[in-house]
GROMACS .gro file of C-alpha atoms in nm:
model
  405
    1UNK     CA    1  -4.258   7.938  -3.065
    2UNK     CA    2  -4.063   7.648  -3.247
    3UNK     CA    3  -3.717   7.840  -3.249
    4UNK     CA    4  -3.834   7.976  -2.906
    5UNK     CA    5  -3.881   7.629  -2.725
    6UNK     CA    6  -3.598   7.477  -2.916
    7UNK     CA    7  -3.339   7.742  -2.796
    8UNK     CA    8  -3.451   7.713  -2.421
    9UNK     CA    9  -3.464   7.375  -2.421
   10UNK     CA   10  -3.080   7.370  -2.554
   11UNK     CA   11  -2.993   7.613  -2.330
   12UNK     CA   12  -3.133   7.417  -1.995
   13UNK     CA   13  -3.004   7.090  -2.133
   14UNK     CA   14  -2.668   7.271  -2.119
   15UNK     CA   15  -2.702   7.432  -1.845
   16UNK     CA   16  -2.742   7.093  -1.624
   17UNK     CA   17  -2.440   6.953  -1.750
   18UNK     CA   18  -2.238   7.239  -1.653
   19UNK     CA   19  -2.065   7.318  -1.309
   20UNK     CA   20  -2.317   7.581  -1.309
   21UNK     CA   21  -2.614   7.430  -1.188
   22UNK     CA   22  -2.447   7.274  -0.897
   23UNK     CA   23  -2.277   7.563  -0.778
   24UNK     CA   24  -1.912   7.422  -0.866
   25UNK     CA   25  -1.818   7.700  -1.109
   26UNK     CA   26  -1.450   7.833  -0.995
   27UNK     CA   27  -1.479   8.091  -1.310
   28UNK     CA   28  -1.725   8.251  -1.474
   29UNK     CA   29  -1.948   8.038  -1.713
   30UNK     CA   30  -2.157   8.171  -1.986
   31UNK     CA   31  -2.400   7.936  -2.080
   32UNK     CA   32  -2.475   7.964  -2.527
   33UNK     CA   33  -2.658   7.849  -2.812
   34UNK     CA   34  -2.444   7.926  -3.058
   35UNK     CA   35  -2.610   7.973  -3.432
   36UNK     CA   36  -2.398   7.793  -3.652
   37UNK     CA   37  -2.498   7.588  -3.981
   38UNK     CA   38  -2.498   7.244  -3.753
   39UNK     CA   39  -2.687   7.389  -3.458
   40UNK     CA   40  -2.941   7.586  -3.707
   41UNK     CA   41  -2.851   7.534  -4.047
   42UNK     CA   42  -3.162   7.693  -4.214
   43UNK     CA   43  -3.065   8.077  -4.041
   44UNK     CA   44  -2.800   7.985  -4.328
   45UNK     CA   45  -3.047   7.910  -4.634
   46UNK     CA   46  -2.987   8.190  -4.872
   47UNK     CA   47  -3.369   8.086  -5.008
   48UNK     CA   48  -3.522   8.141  -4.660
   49UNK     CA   49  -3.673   8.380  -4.484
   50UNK     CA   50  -3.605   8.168  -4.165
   51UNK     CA   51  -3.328   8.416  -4.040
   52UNK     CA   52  -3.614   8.718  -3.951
   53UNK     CA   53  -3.810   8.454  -3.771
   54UNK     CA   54  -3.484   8.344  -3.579
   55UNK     CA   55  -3.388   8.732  -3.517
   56UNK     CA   56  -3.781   8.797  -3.389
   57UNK     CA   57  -3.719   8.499  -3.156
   58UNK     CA   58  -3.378   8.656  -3.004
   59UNK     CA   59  -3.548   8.981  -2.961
   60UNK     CA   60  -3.859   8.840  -2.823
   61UNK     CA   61  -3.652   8.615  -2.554
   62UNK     CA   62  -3.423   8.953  -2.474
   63UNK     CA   63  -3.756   9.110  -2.438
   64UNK     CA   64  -3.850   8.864  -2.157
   65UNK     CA   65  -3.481   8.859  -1.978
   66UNK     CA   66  -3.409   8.520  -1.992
   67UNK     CA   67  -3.129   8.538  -2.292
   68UNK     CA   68  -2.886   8.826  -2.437
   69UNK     CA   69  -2.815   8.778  -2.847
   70UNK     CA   70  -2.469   8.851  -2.950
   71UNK     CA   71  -2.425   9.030  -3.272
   72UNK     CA   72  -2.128   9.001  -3.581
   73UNK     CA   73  -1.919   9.287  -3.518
   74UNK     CA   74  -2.199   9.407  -3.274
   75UNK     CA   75  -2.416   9.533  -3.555
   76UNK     CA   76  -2.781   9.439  -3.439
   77UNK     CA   77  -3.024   9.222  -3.650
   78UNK     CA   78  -2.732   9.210  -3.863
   79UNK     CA   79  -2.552   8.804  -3.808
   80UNK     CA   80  -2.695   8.651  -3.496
   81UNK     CA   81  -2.411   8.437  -3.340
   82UNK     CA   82  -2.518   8.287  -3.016
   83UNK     CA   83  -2.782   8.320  -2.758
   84UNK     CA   84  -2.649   8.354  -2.405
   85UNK     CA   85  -2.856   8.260  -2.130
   86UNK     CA   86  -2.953   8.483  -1.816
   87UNK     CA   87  -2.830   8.254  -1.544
   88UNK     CA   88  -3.041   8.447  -1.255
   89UNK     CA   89  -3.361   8.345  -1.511
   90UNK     CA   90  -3.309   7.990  -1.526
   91UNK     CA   91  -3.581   7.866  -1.292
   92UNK     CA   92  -3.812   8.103  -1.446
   93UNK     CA   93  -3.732   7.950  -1.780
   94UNK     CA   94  -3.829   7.643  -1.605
   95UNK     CA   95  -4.165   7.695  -1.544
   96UNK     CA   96  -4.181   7.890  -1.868
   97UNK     CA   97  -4.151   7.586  -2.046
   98UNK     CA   98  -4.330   7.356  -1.768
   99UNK     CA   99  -3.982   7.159  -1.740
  100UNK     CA  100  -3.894   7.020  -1.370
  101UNK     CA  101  -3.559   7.107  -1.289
  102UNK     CA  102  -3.311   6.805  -1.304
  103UNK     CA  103  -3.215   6.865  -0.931
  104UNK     CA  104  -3.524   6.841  -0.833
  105UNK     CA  105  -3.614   6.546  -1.008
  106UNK     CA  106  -3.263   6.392  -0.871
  107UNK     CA  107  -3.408   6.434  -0.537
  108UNK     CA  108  -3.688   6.287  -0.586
  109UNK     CA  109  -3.505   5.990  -0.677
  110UNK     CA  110  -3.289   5.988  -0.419
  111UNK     CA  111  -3.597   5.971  -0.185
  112UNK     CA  112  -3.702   5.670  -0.381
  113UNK     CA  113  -3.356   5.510  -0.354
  114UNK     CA  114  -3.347   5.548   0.017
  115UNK     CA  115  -3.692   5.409   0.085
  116UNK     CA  116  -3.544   5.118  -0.136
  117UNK     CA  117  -3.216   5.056   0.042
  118UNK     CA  118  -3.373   4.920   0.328
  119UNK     CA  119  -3.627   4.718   0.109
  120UNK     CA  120  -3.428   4.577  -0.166
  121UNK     CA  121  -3.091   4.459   0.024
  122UNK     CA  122  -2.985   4.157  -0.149
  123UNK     CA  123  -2.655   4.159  -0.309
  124UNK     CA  124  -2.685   4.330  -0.670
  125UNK     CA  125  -2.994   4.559  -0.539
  126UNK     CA  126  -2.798   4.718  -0.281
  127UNK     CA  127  -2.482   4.755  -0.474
  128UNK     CA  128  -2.677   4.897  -0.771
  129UNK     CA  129  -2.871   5.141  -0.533
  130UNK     CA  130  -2.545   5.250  -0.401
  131UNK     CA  131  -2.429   5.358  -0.677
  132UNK     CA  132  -2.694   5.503  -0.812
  133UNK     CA  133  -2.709   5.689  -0.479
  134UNK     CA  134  -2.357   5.822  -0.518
  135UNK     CA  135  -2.384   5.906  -0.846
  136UNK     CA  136  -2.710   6.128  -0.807
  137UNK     CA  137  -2.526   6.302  -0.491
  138UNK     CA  138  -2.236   6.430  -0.699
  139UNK     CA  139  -2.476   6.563  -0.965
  140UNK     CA  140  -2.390   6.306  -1.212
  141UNK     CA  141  -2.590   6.123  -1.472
  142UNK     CA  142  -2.790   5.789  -1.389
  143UNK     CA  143  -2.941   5.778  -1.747
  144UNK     CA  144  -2.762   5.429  -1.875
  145UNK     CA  145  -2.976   5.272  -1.623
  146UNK     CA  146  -3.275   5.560  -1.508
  147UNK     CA  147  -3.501   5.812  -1.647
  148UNK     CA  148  -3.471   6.054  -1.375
  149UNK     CA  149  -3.856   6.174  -1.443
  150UNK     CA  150  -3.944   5.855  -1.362
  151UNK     CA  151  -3.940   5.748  -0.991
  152UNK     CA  152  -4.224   5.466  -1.058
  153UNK     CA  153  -3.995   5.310  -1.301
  154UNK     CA  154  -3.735   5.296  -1.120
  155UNK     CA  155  -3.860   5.151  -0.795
  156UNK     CA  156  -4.027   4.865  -1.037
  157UNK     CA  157  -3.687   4.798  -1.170
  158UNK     CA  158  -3.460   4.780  -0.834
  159UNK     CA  159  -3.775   4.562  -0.697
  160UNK     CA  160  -3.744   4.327  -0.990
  161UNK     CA  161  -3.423   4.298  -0.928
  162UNK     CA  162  -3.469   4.248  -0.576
  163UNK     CA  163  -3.757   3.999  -0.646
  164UNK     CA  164  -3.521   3.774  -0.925
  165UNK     CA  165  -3.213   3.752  -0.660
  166UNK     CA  166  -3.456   3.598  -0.360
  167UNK     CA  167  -3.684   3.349  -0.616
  168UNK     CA  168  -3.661   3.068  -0.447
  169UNK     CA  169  -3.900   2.811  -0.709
  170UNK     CA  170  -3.800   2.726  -1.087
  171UNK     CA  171  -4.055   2.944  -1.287
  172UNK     CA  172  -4.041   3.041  -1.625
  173UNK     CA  173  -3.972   3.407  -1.717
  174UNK     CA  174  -4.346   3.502  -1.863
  175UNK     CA  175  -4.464   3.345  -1.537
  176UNK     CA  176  -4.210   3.541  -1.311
  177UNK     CA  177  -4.294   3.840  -1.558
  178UNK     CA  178  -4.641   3.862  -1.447
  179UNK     CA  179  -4.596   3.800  -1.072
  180UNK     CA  180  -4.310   4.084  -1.095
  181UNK     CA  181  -4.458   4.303  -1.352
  182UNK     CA  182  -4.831   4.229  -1.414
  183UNK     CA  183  -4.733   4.174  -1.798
  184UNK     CA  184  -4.634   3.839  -1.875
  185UNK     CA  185  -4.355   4.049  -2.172
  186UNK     CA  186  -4.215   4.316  -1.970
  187UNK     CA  187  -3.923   4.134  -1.824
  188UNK     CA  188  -3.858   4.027  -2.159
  189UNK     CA  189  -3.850   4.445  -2.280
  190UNK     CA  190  -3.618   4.471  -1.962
  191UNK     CA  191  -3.386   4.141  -1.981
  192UNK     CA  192  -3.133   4.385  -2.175
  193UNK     CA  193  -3.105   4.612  -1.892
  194UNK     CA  194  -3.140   4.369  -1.619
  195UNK     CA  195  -2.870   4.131  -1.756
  196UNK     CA  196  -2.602   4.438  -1.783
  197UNK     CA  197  -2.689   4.538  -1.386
  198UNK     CA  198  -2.641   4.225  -1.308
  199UNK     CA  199  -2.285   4.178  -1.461
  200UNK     CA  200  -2.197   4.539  -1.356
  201UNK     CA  201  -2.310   4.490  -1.028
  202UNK     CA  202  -2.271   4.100  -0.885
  203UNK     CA  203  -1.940   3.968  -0.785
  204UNK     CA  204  -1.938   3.696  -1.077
  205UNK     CA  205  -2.198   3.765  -1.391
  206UNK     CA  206  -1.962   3.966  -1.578
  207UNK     CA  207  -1.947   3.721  -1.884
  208UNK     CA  208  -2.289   3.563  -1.857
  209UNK     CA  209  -2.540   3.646  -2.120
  210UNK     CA  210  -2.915   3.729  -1.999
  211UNK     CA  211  -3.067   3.419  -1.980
  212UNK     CA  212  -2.806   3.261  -1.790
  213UNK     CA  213  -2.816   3.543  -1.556
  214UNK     CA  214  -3.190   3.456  -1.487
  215UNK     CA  215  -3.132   3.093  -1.511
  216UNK     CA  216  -2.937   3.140  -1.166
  217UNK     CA  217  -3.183   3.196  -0.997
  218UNK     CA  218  -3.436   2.959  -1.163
  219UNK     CA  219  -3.615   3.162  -1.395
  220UNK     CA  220  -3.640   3.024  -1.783
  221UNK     CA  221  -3.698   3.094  -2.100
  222UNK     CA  222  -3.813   2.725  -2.178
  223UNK     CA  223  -3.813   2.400  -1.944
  224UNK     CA  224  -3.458   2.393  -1.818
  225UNK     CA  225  -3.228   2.009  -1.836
  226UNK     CA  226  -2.945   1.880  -1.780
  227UNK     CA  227  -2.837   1.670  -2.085
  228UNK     CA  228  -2.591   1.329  -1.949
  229UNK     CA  229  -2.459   1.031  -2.162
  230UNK     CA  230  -2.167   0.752  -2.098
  231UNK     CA  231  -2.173   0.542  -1.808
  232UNK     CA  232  -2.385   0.467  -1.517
  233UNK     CA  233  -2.723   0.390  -1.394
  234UNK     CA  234  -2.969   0.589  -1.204
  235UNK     CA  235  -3.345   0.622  -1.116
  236UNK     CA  236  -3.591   0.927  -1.103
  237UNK     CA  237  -3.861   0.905  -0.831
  238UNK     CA  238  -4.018   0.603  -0.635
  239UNK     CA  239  -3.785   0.285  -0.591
  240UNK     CA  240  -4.034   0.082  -0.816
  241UNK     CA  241  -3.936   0.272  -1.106
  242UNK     CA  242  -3.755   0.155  -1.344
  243UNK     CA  243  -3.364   0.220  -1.318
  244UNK     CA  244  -3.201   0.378  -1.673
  245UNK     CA  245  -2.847   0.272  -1.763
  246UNK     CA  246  -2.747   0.543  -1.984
  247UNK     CA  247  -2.487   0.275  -2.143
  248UNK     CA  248  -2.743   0.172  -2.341
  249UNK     CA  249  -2.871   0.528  -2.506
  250UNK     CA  250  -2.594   0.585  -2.726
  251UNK     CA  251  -2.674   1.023  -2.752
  252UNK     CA  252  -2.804   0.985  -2.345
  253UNK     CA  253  -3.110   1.210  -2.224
  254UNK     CA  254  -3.209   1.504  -2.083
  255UNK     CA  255  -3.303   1.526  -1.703
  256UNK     CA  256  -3.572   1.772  -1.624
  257UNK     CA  257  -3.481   2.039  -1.362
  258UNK     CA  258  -3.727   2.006  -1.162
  259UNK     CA  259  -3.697   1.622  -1.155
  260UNK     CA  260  -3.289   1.645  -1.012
  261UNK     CA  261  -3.463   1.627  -0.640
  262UNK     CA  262  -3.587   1.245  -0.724
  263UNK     CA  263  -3.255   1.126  -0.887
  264UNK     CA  264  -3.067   0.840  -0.759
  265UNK     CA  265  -2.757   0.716  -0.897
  266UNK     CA  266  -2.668   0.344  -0.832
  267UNK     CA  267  -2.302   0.264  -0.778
  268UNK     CA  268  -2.252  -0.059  -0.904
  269UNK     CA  269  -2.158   0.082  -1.289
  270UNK     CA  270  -1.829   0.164  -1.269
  271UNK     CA  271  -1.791   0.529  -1.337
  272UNK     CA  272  -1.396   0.668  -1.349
  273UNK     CA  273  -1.429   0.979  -1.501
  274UNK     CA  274  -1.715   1.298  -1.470
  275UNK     CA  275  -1.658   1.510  -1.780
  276UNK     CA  276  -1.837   1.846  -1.854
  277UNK     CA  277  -1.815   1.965  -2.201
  278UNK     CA  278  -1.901   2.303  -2.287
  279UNK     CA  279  -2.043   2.242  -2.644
  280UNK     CA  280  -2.379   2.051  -2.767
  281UNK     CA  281  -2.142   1.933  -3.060
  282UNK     CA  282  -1.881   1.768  -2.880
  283UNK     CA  283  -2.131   1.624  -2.624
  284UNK     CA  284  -2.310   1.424  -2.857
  285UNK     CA  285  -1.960   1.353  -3.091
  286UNK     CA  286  -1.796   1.245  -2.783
  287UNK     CA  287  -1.748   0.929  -2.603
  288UNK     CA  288  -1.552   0.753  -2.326
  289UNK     CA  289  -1.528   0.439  -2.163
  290UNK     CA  290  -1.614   0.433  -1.799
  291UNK     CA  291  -1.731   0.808  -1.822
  292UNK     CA  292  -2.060   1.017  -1.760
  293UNK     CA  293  -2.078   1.355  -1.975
  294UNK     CA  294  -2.246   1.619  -1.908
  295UNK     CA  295  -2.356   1.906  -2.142
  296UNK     CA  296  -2.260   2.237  -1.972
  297UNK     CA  297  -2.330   2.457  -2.223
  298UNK     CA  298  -2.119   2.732  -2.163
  299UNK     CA  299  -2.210   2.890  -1.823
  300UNK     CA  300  -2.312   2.634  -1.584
  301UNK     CA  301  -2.652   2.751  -1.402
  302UNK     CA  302  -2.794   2.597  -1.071
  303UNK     CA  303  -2.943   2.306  -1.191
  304UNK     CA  304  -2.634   2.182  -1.332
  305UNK     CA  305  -2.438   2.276  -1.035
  306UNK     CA  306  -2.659   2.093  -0.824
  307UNK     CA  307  -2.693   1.798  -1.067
  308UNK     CA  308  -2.286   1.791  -1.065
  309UNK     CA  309  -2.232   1.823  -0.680
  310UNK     CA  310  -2.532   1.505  -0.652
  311UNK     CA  311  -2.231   1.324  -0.895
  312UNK     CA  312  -1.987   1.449  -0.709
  313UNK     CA  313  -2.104   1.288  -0.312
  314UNK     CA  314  -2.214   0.968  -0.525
  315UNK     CA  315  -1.886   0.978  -0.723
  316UNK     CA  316  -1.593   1.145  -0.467
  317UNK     CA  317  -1.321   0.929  -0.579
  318UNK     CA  318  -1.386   0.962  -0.944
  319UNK     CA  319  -1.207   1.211  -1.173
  320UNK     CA  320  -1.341   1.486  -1.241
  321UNK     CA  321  -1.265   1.674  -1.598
  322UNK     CA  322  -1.402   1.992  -1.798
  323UNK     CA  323  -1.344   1.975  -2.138
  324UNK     CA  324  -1.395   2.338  -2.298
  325UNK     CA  325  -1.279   2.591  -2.573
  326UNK     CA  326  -0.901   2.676  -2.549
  327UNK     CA  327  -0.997   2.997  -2.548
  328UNK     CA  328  -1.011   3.286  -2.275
  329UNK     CA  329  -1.415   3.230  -2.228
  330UNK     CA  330  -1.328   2.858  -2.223
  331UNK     CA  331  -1.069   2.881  -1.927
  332UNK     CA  332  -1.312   3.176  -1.748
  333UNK     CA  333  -1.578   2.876  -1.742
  334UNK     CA  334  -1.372   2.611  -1.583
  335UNK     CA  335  -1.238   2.829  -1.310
  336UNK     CA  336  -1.619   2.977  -1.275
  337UNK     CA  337  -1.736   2.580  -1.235
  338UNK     CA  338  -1.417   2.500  -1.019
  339UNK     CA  339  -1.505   2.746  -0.783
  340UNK     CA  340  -1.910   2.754  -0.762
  341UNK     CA  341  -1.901   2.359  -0.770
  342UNK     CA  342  -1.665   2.297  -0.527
  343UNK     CA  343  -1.518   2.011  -0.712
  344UNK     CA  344  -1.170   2.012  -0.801
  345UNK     CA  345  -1.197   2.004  -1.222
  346UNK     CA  346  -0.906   1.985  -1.383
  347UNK     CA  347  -0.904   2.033  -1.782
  348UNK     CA  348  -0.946   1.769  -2.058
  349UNK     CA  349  -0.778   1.839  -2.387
  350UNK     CA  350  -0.753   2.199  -2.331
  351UNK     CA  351  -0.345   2.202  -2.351
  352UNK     CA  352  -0.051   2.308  -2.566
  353UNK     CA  353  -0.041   1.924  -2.721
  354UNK     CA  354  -0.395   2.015  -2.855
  355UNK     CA  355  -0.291   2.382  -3.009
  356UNK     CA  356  -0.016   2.238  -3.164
  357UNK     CA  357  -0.141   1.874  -3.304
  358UNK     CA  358  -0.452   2.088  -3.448
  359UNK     CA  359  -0.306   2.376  -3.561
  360UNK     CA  360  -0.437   2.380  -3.892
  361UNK     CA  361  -0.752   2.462  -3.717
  362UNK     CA  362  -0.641   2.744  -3.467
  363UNK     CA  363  -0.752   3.114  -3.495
  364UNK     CA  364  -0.589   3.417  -3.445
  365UNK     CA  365  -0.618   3.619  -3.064
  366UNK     CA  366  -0.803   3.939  -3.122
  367UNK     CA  367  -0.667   4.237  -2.897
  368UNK     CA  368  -0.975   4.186  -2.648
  369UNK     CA  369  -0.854   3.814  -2.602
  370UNK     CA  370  -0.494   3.979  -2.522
  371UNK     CA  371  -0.655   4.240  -2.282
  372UNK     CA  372  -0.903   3.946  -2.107
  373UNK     CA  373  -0.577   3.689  -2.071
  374UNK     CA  374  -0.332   3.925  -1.927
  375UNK     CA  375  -0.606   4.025  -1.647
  376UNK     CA  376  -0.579   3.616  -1.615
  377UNK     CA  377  -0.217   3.544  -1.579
  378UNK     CA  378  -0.251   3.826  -1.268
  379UNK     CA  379  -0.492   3.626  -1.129
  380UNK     CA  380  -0.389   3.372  -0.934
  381UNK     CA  381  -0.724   3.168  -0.945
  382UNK     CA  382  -0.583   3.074  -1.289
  383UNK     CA  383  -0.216   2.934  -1.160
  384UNK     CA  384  -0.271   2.614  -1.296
  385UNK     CA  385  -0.372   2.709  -1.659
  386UNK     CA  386  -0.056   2.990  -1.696
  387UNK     CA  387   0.151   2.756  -1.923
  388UNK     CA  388  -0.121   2.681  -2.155
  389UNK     CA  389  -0.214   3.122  -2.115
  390UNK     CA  390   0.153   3.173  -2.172
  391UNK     CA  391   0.192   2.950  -2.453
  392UNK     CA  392  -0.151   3.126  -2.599
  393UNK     CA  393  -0.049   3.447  -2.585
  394UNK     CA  394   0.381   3.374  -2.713
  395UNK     CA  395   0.167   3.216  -3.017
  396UNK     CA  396  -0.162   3.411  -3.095
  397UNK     CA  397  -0.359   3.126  -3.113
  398UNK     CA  398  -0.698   2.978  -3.020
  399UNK     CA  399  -0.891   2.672  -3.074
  400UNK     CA  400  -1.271   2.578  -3.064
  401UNK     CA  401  -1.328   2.268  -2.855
  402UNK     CA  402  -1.561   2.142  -3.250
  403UNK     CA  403  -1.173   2.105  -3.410
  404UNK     CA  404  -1.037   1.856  -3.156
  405UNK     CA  405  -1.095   1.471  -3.293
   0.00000   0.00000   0.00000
């Protein structure tokens, strides 16, 4: 029954991948297990007696009508080389084995998906169920993202996703993973998967790692701030607090997410200059006159936006700077904050003066940093970094934001 199972199995795994199955075969297709020392390499063991066992199998399945066995130079029971499948047997085999077809179980999720698309319409849910839907319709596998025996599974995931684009309250993710899953680990288990949907399937995730993709839309690993130093003074909640003048906390602090609602700035500090710096090093290294600094960290995420556009109505004739890698990912983040912010950025220190007074320190382009910049000198949302793209790519070189001084 081993060999038995085994060569059915093969043969229906093989069979669903072919034009066969959905009717597309132009030609005639033979579907095979061939016996061959990588499909079955003990038929091949001169020291077993495997080989009768195999033959009895072949016979036994012949018996039944669901395969034919091709012989060596047709000599029966002599050198097995394949097993060919009965094609008019197949669903037979099926429920031989107690296997649900995979067109059946591709309807089933389409019913799912449907009953979903009305459901789960926000942005990524619907594109991802689209697709899905498409792909499912033309036969074709789902199983980066499905297991197409499980329709539970899948409606939990697509309403997870659903559930993470319209949170509307800062939560942290064991907290949202109960509400969503009823196990405060499982969107932890599923962050992986999640995180690539959502940079597959959103118009701007593609470069955003997992946590920052749930950090979007307020969900957390751990209490979420916004870190600030330089200039300025401001106040968190009732006017009899006390006011903070971040002049005099020479590393700054770190404002609370859920406290940015309370904030206050006070204009009469001078502040000339708003600088976002992408690394914790440099934030705490850096300092300038006349200047609040904020800690991006890489990807800005709401709260930062929203802490940054406060700035920006308090601020609107102050300069506004991002001060990053000189990198591809470094100039991806400054358009990404340009754009989502609204604020017109320009970059600090992130120019061809800086590649070439530091480059001792530079590092070679890899061929994915070639591939990523040319997609960004034919986009025209990065006009105003070419030269420095230009002069990247003529040269080769990077630099990390930790080598400028």
């Amino acid at each position: 029954m081993r060999y038995e199972e085994r060569i059915l199995q093969t043969l229906l795994d093989s069979y669903e991948r072919s034009r066969l199955s959905r009717g597309e075969n132009e030609v005639a297709v033979h579907i095979a297990f061939p016996i061959t020392p990588k499909t079955m390499p003990i038929y091949f063991d001169e020291n077993s007696l495997a080989y009768e066992e195999i033959h009895g199998t072949a016979g036994h399945l012949e018996e039944m009508g669901y395969t034919c066995s091709v012989w060596k130079g047709g000599k029966k029971n002599h050198i097995l080389q394949k097993i060919v499948l009965c094609d008019e047997k197949v669903d037979e085999i099926y429920r031989h084995l107690g296997r649900v077809p995979e067109k059946q179980m591709q309807q089933a999720q389409l019913a799912v998906l449907q009953e979903l698309k009305t459901e789960c319409s926000t942005p990524v849910a619907r594109n991802f169920i689209c697709w899905l839907m498409k792909r499912l319709e033309q036969g074709k596998t789902v199983k980066e993202y499905l297991n197409l025996d499980d329709t539970e599974g899948s409606r939990r995931l697509i309403r997870a996703i659903h559930r993470i684009e319209t949170n509307q309250k800062e939560i942290y993710i064991r907290e949202f993973s109960v509400q969503c899953f009823g196990d405060s680990k499982e969107l932890e288990k599923k962050s992986g998967l999640i995180g690539k949907i959502f940079r597959r399937f959103s118009d701007d995730m593609e470069d955003m790692d997992n946590d920052v993709i749930l950090a979007e839309y307020g969900i957390y690993r751990t209490p979420n701030y916004v870190y600030v130093k330089g200039g300025g003074r401001l106040r968190i909640g009732t006017p009899e607090a006390y006011d903070i003048d971040l002049r005099s906390l020479r590393q700054g602090i770190g404002l609370s997410g859920e406290d940015l609602d309370g904030l206050e700035w006070k204009v009469d500090v001078s502040v000339k200059r708003i600088i976002t710096i992408e690394n914790l090093t440099t934030f705490f290294r850096w300092e300038e006159p006349d200047s609040v600094l904020i800690y991006l960290g890489g990807y800005h995420n709401a709260v930062r936006r929203k802490f940054l556009q406060k700035l920006y109505q308090v601020f609107p004739e102050a300069e506004y700077f991002h001060f990053g890698d000189i990198d591809v990912g470094g100039f991806e983040i400054y358009e990404d904050l340009c754009r989502r912010t609204g604020i017109p950025f320009t970059t600090y220190k992130m120019g061809i003066s800086e590649l070439e007074q530091y480059e001792q320190y530079t590092r070679e382009l890899t061929e994915n940093d070639r591939k990523r910049m040319d997609s960004l000198l034919n986009n025209e949302a990065y006009e105003n970094v070419w030269p420095i793209l230009r002069y990247m790519k003529e040269h080769g070189k990077k630099l990390e934001q930790e080598s400028i001084l």
